[in-house]
PDB file of C-alpha atoms in Angstrom:
ATOM      1  CA  UNK O 357     100.643 108.015 126.095  1.00  0.00           C
ATOM      2  CA  UNK O 358     100.845 105.938 122.913  1.00  0.00           C
ATOM      3  CA  UNK O 359     102.812 106.464 119.723  1.00  0.00           C
ATOM      4  CA  UNK O 360     100.940 106.967 116.460  1.00  0.00           C
ATOM      5  CA  UNK O 361     102.009 104.973 113.418  1.00  0.00           C
ATOM      6  CA  UNK O 362     100.673 106.085 110.049  1.00  0.00           C
ATOM      7  CA  UNK O 363     100.211 103.305 107.468  1.00  0.00           C
ATOM      8  CA  UNK O 364      99.419 104.639 103.967  1.00  0.00           C
ATOM      9  CA  UNK O 365      97.742 102.618 101.247  1.00  0.00           C
ATOM     10  CA  UNK O 366      98.802 101.914  97.682  1.00  0.00           C
ATOM     11  CA  UNK O 367     100.971 104.649  96.276  1.00  0.00           C
ATOM     12  CA  UNK O 368     101.834 105.985  99.734  1.00  0.00           C
ATOM     13  CA  UNK O 369     100.388 109.279 100.902  1.00  0.00           C
ATOM     14  CA  UNK O 370     101.198 112.435  98.968  1.00  0.00           C
ATOM     15  CA  UNK O 371     101.751 115.675 100.885  1.00  0.00           C
ATOM     16  CA  UNK O 372      98.136 116.727 100.249  1.00  0.00           C
ATOM     17  CA  UNK O 373      96.669 113.382 101.422  1.00  0.00           C
ATOM     18  CA  UNK O 374      94.675 113.431 104.674  1.00  0.00           C
ATOM     19  CA  UNK O 375      97.164 110.954 106.232  1.00  0.00           C
ATOM     20  CA  UNK O 376     100.033 113.381 105.642  1.00  0.00           C
ATOM     21  CA  UNK O 377      97.987 116.169 107.208  1.00  0.00           C
ATOM     22  CA  UNK O 378      97.144 113.991 110.229  1.00  0.00           C
ATOM     23  CA  UNK O 379     100.774 112.961 110.629  1.00  0.00           C
ATOM     24  CA  UNK O 380     101.753 116.639 110.777  1.00  0.00           C
ATOM     25  CA  UNK O 381      99.085 117.360 113.425  1.00  0.00           C
ATOM     26  CA  UNK O 382      99.821 114.530 115.873  1.00  0.00           C
ATOM     27  CA  UNK O 383     102.973 115.119 117.946  1.00  0.00           C
ATOM     28  CA  UNK O 384     105.354 112.187 117.644  1.00  0.00           C
ATOM     29  CA  UNK O 385     103.458 110.509 114.798  1.00  0.00           C
ATOM     30  CA  UNK O 386     105.594 108.593 112.339  1.00  0.00           C
ATOM     31  CA  UNK O 387     104.981 107.001 108.983  1.00  0.00           C
ATOM     32  CA  UNK O 388     105.775 103.371 108.310  1.00  0.00           C
ATOM     33  CA  UNK O 389     109.012 103.255 106.336  1.00  0.00           C
ATOM     34  CA  UNK O 390     108.400 101.355 103.125  1.00  0.00           C
ATOM     35  CA  UNK O 391     109.812 101.590  99.619  1.00  0.00           C
ATOM     36  CA  UNK O 392     107.257  99.378  97.871  1.00  0.00           C
ATOM     37  CA  UNK O 393     104.106 101.513  98.055  1.00  0.00           C
ATOM     38  CA  UNK O 394     103.065 100.308  94.590  1.00  0.00           C
ATOM     39  CA  UNK O 395     103.557  96.578  95.293  1.00  0.00           C
ATOM     40  CA  UNK O 396     100.719  95.361  97.550  1.00  0.00           C
ATOM     41  CA  UNK O 397     102.357  92.268  99.033  1.00  0.00           C
ATOM     42  CA  UNK O 398     100.696  91.760 102.402  1.00  0.00           C
ATOM     43  CA  UNK O 399     103.545  89.868 104.094  1.00  0.00           C
ATOM     44  CA  UNK O 400     106.082  92.598 103.280  1.00  0.00           C
ATOM     45  CA  UNK O 401     103.798  95.450 104.284  1.00  0.00           C
ATOM     46  CA  UNK O 402     102.719  93.732 107.511  1.00  0.00           C
ATOM     47  CA  UNK O 403     106.366  92.981 108.266  1.00  0.00           C
ATOM     48  CA  UNK O 404     107.173  96.693 108.119  1.00  0.00           C
ATOM     49  CA  UNK O 405     104.307  97.482 110.464  1.00  0.00           C
ATOM     50  CA  UNK O 406     105.441  94.748 112.888  1.00  0.00           C
ATOM     51  CA  UNK O 407     108.966  96.194 112.900  1.00  0.00           C
ATOM     52  CA  UNK O 408     107.627  99.652 113.744  1.00  0.00           C
ATOM     53  CA  UNK O 409     105.429  98.254 116.519  1.00  0.00           C
ATOM     54  CA  UNK O 410     108.393  96.325 117.929  1.00  0.00           C
ATOM     55  CA  UNK O 411     110.598  99.449 117.905  1.00  0.00           C
ATOM     56  CA  UNK O 412     108.093 101.469 119.901  1.00  0.00           C
ATOM     57  CA  UNK O 413     108.705 101.771 123.622  1.00  0.00           C
ATOM     58  CA  UNK O 414     104.985 102.415 124.170  1.00  0.00           C
ATOM     59  CA  UNK O 415     101.750 100.969 122.819  1.00  0.00           C
ATOM     60  CA  UNK O 416     100.904 102.298 119.361  1.00  0.00           C
ATOM     61  CA  UNK O 417      97.851 103.716 117.678  1.00  0.00           C
ATOM     62  CA  UNK O 418      97.696 102.610 114.067  1.00  0.00           C
ATOM     63  CA  UNK O 419      96.121 105.012 111.581  1.00  0.00           C
ATOM     64  CA  UNK O 420      95.803 103.302 108.225  1.00  0.00           C
ATOM     65  CA  UNK O 421      94.261 103.813 104.810  1.00  0.00           C
ATOM     66  CA  UNK O 422      93.352 101.427 101.970  1.00  0.00           C
ATOM     67  CA  UNK O 423      95.681  98.443 101.635  1.00  0.00           C
ATOM     68  CA  UNK O 424      97.587  99.807 104.638  1.00  0.00           C
ATOM     69  CA  UNK O 425      94.558  98.834 106.767  1.00  0.00           C
ATOM     70  CA  UNK O 426      95.027  95.191 105.832  1.00  0.00           C
ATOM     71  CA  UNK O 427      98.746  95.328 106.623  1.00  0.00           C
ATOM     72  CA  UNK O 428      98.080  97.092 109.929  1.00  0.00           C
ATOM     73  CA  UNK O 429      95.488  94.521 111.027  1.00  0.00           C
ATOM     74  CA  UNK O 430      97.681  91.598 109.989  1.00  0.00           C
ATOM     75  CA  UNK O 431     100.655  92.982 111.909  1.00  0.00           C
ATOM     76  CA  UNK O 432      98.731  94.129 114.960  1.00  0.00           C
ATOM     77  CA  UNK O 433      96.922  90.826 115.468  1.00  0.00           C
ATOM     78  CA  UNK O 434     100.286  89.268 116.388  1.00  0.00           C
ATOM     79  CA  UNK O 435     101.198  92.143 118.687  1.00  0.00           C
ATOM     80  CA  UNK O 436      97.911  93.032 120.374  1.00  0.00           C
ATOM     81  CA  UNK O 437      99.615  93.730 123.700  1.00  0.00           C
ATOM     82  CA  UNK O 438     101.589  96.525 121.989  1.00  0.00           C
ATOM     83  CA  UNK O 439      98.626  98.097 120.183  1.00  0.00           C
ATOM     84  CA  UNK O 440      96.391 100.717 121.823  1.00  0.00           C
ATOM     85  CA  UNK O 441      93.992 100.786 118.879  1.00  0.00           C
ATOM     86  CA  UNK O 442      93.556 101.156 115.142  1.00  0.00           C
ATOM     87  CA  UNK O 443      91.735 103.667 112.951  1.00  0.00           C
ATOM     88  CA  UNK O 444      91.123 101.962 109.604  1.00  0.00           C
ATOM     89  CA  UNK O 445      89.928 104.358 106.924  1.00  0.00           C
ATOM     90  CA  UNK O 446      88.582 103.099 103.597  1.00  0.00           C
ATOM     91  CA  UNK O 447      90.119  99.636 103.861  1.00  0.00           C
ATOM     92  CA  UNK O 448      90.832  97.836 100.614  1.00  0.00           C
ATOM     93  CA  UNK O 449      88.853  94.689  99.874  1.00  0.00           C
ATOM     94  CA  UNK O 450      91.131  91.699 100.570  1.00  0.00           C
ATOM     95  CA  UNK O 451      89.396  89.790  97.762  1.00  0.00           C
ATOM     96  CA  UNK O 452      91.183  92.081  95.310  1.00  0.00           C
ATOM     97  CA  UNK O 453      94.630  90.867  96.395  1.00  0.00           C
ATOM     98  CA  UNK O 454      96.598  87.623  96.437  1.00  0.00           C
ATOM     99  CA  UNK O 455      99.742  86.909  98.438  1.00  0.00           C
ATOM    100  CA  UNK O 456     101.752  88.313  95.525  1.00  0.00           C
ATOM    101  CA  UNK O 457      99.720  91.446  94.842  1.00  0.00           C
ATOM    102  CA  UNK O 458      96.685  92.475  92.837  1.00  0.00           C
ATOM    103  CA  UNK O 459      94.504  89.570  91.652  1.00  0.00           C
ATOM    104  CA  UNK O 460      93.276  91.286  88.486  1.00  0.00           C
ATOM    105  CA  UNK O 461      95.613  92.409  85.733  1.00  0.00           C
ATOM    106  CA  UNK O 462      94.851  95.225  83.325  1.00  0.00           C
ATOM    107  CA  UNK O 463      94.841  92.758  80.431  1.00  0.00           C
ATOM    108  CA  UNK O 464      92.644  90.171  82.119  1.00  0.00           C
ATOM    109  CA  UNK O 465      89.536  90.702  84.229  1.00  0.00           C
ATOM    110  CA  UNK O 466      89.647  87.190  85.764  1.00  0.00           C
ATOM    111  CA  UNK O 467      90.672  86.863  89.375  1.00  0.00           C
ATOM    112  CA  UNK O 468      93.964  85.018  89.693  1.00  0.00           C
ATOM    113  CA  UNK O 469      95.219  83.081  92.691  1.00  0.00           C
ATOM    114  CA  UNK O 470      93.513  82.858  96.100  1.00  0.00           C
ATOM    115  CA  UNK O 471      92.754  86.094  97.888  1.00  0.00           C
ATOM    116  CA  UNK O 472      94.394  87.154 101.134  1.00  0.00           C
ATOM    117  CA  UNK O 473      91.025  87.068 102.936  1.00  0.00           C
ATOM    118  CA  UNK O 474      91.751  83.741 104.601  1.00  0.00           C
ATOM    119  CA  UNK O 475      94.991  84.937 106.208  1.00  0.00           C
ATOM    120  CA  UNK O 476      93.449  88.026 107.810  1.00  0.00           C
ATOM    121  CA  UNK O 477      92.027  87.819 111.347  1.00  0.00           C
ATOM    122  CA  UNK O 478      88.497  86.439 111.319  1.00  0.00           C
ATOM    123  CA  UNK O 479      87.571  87.144 114.955  1.00  0.00           C
ATOM    124  CA  UNK O 480      87.403  90.235 117.184  1.00  0.00           C
ATOM    125  CA  UNK O 481      90.789  91.774 117.866  1.00  0.00           C
ATOM    126  CA  UNK O 482      92.187  92.348 121.339  1.00  0.00           C
ATOM    127  CA  UNK O 483      92.369  96.124 120.896  1.00  0.00           C
ATOM    128  CA  UNK O 484      89.984  98.894 119.922  1.00  0.00           C
ATOM    129  CA  UNK O 485      89.365  99.351 116.213  1.00  0.00           C
ATOM    130  CA  UNK O 486      87.264 101.760 114.211  1.00  0.00           C
ATOM    131  CA  UNK O 487      86.536 101.146 110.528  1.00  0.00           C
ATOM    132  CA  UNK O 488      85.537 104.192 108.504  1.00  0.00           C
ATOM    133  CA  UNK O 489      83.997 103.412 105.114  1.00  0.00           C
ATOM    134  CA  UNK O 490      81.763 105.119 102.585  1.00  0.00           C
ATOM    135  CA  UNK O 491      79.107 104.093 100.110  1.00  0.00           C
ATOM    136  CA  UNK O 492      81.028 105.239  97.018  1.00  0.00           C
ATOM    137  CA  UNK O 493      84.428 103.711  97.790  1.00  0.00           C
ATOM    138  CA  UNK O 494      85.807 102.030  94.641  1.00  0.00           C
ATOM    139  CA  UNK O 495      88.071  99.679  96.661  1.00  0.00           C
ATOM    140  CA  UNK O 496      85.505  98.084  98.975  1.00  0.00           C
ATOM    141  CA  UNK O 497      81.726  98.002  99.040  1.00  0.00           C
ATOM    142  CA  UNK O 498      80.168  99.326 102.235  1.00  0.00           C
ATOM    143  CA  UNK O 499      78.546  95.951 102.966  1.00  0.00           C
ATOM    144  CA  UNK O 500      81.937  94.233 102.707  1.00  0.00           C
ATOM    145  CA  UNK O 501      83.571  96.836 104.949  1.00  0.00           C
ATOM    146  CA  UNK O 502      80.778  96.263 107.464  1.00  0.00           C
ATOM    147  CA  UNK O 503      81.405  92.508 107.376  1.00  0.00           C
ATOM    148  CA  UNK O 504      85.120  92.941 108.103  1.00  0.00           C
ATOM    149  CA  UNK O 505      84.405  95.532 110.812  1.00  0.00           C
ATOM    150  CA  UNK O 506      82.059  93.070 112.495  1.00  0.00           C
ATOM    151  CA  UNK O 507      84.625  90.262 112.299  1.00  0.00           C
ATOM    152  CA  UNK O 508      87.274  92.455 113.899  1.00  0.00           C
ATOM    153  CA  UNK O 509      84.933  93.726 116.615  1.00  0.00           C
ATOM    154  CA  UNK O 510      85.060  97.288 115.294  1.00  0.00           C
TER     155      UNK O 510
END
């Protein structure tokens, strides 16, 4: 049996969010401990996921949403032998983020700094993944989600 790690997206997951509901339904599920839910810095988020994977005595299932999907994939790629699989729901588009956070400011519509796309895995992962996306997602176009799913072997 594997452990389930829940990885929320930006802002965390409020009590009425589907991730919170799922966490309450899966025995032994735990949420990634993080105090910077509003600061999308991939290295920090992925570091938290890596720590949780390392603490687990069994392989983990990662259930992630939004920016949490990117952190989960980044962390899990280095620890594939400890990951049973990943459910990635409505992943955020990595082109929207730089290493330091969001690439677009409210005052300026120009993209700033390189995106995090290049640091994410570009080839099929060594564990099962499922990407769930929708046509009206404001954070990633369906065609882009499909591209990333294909790269990761989802």
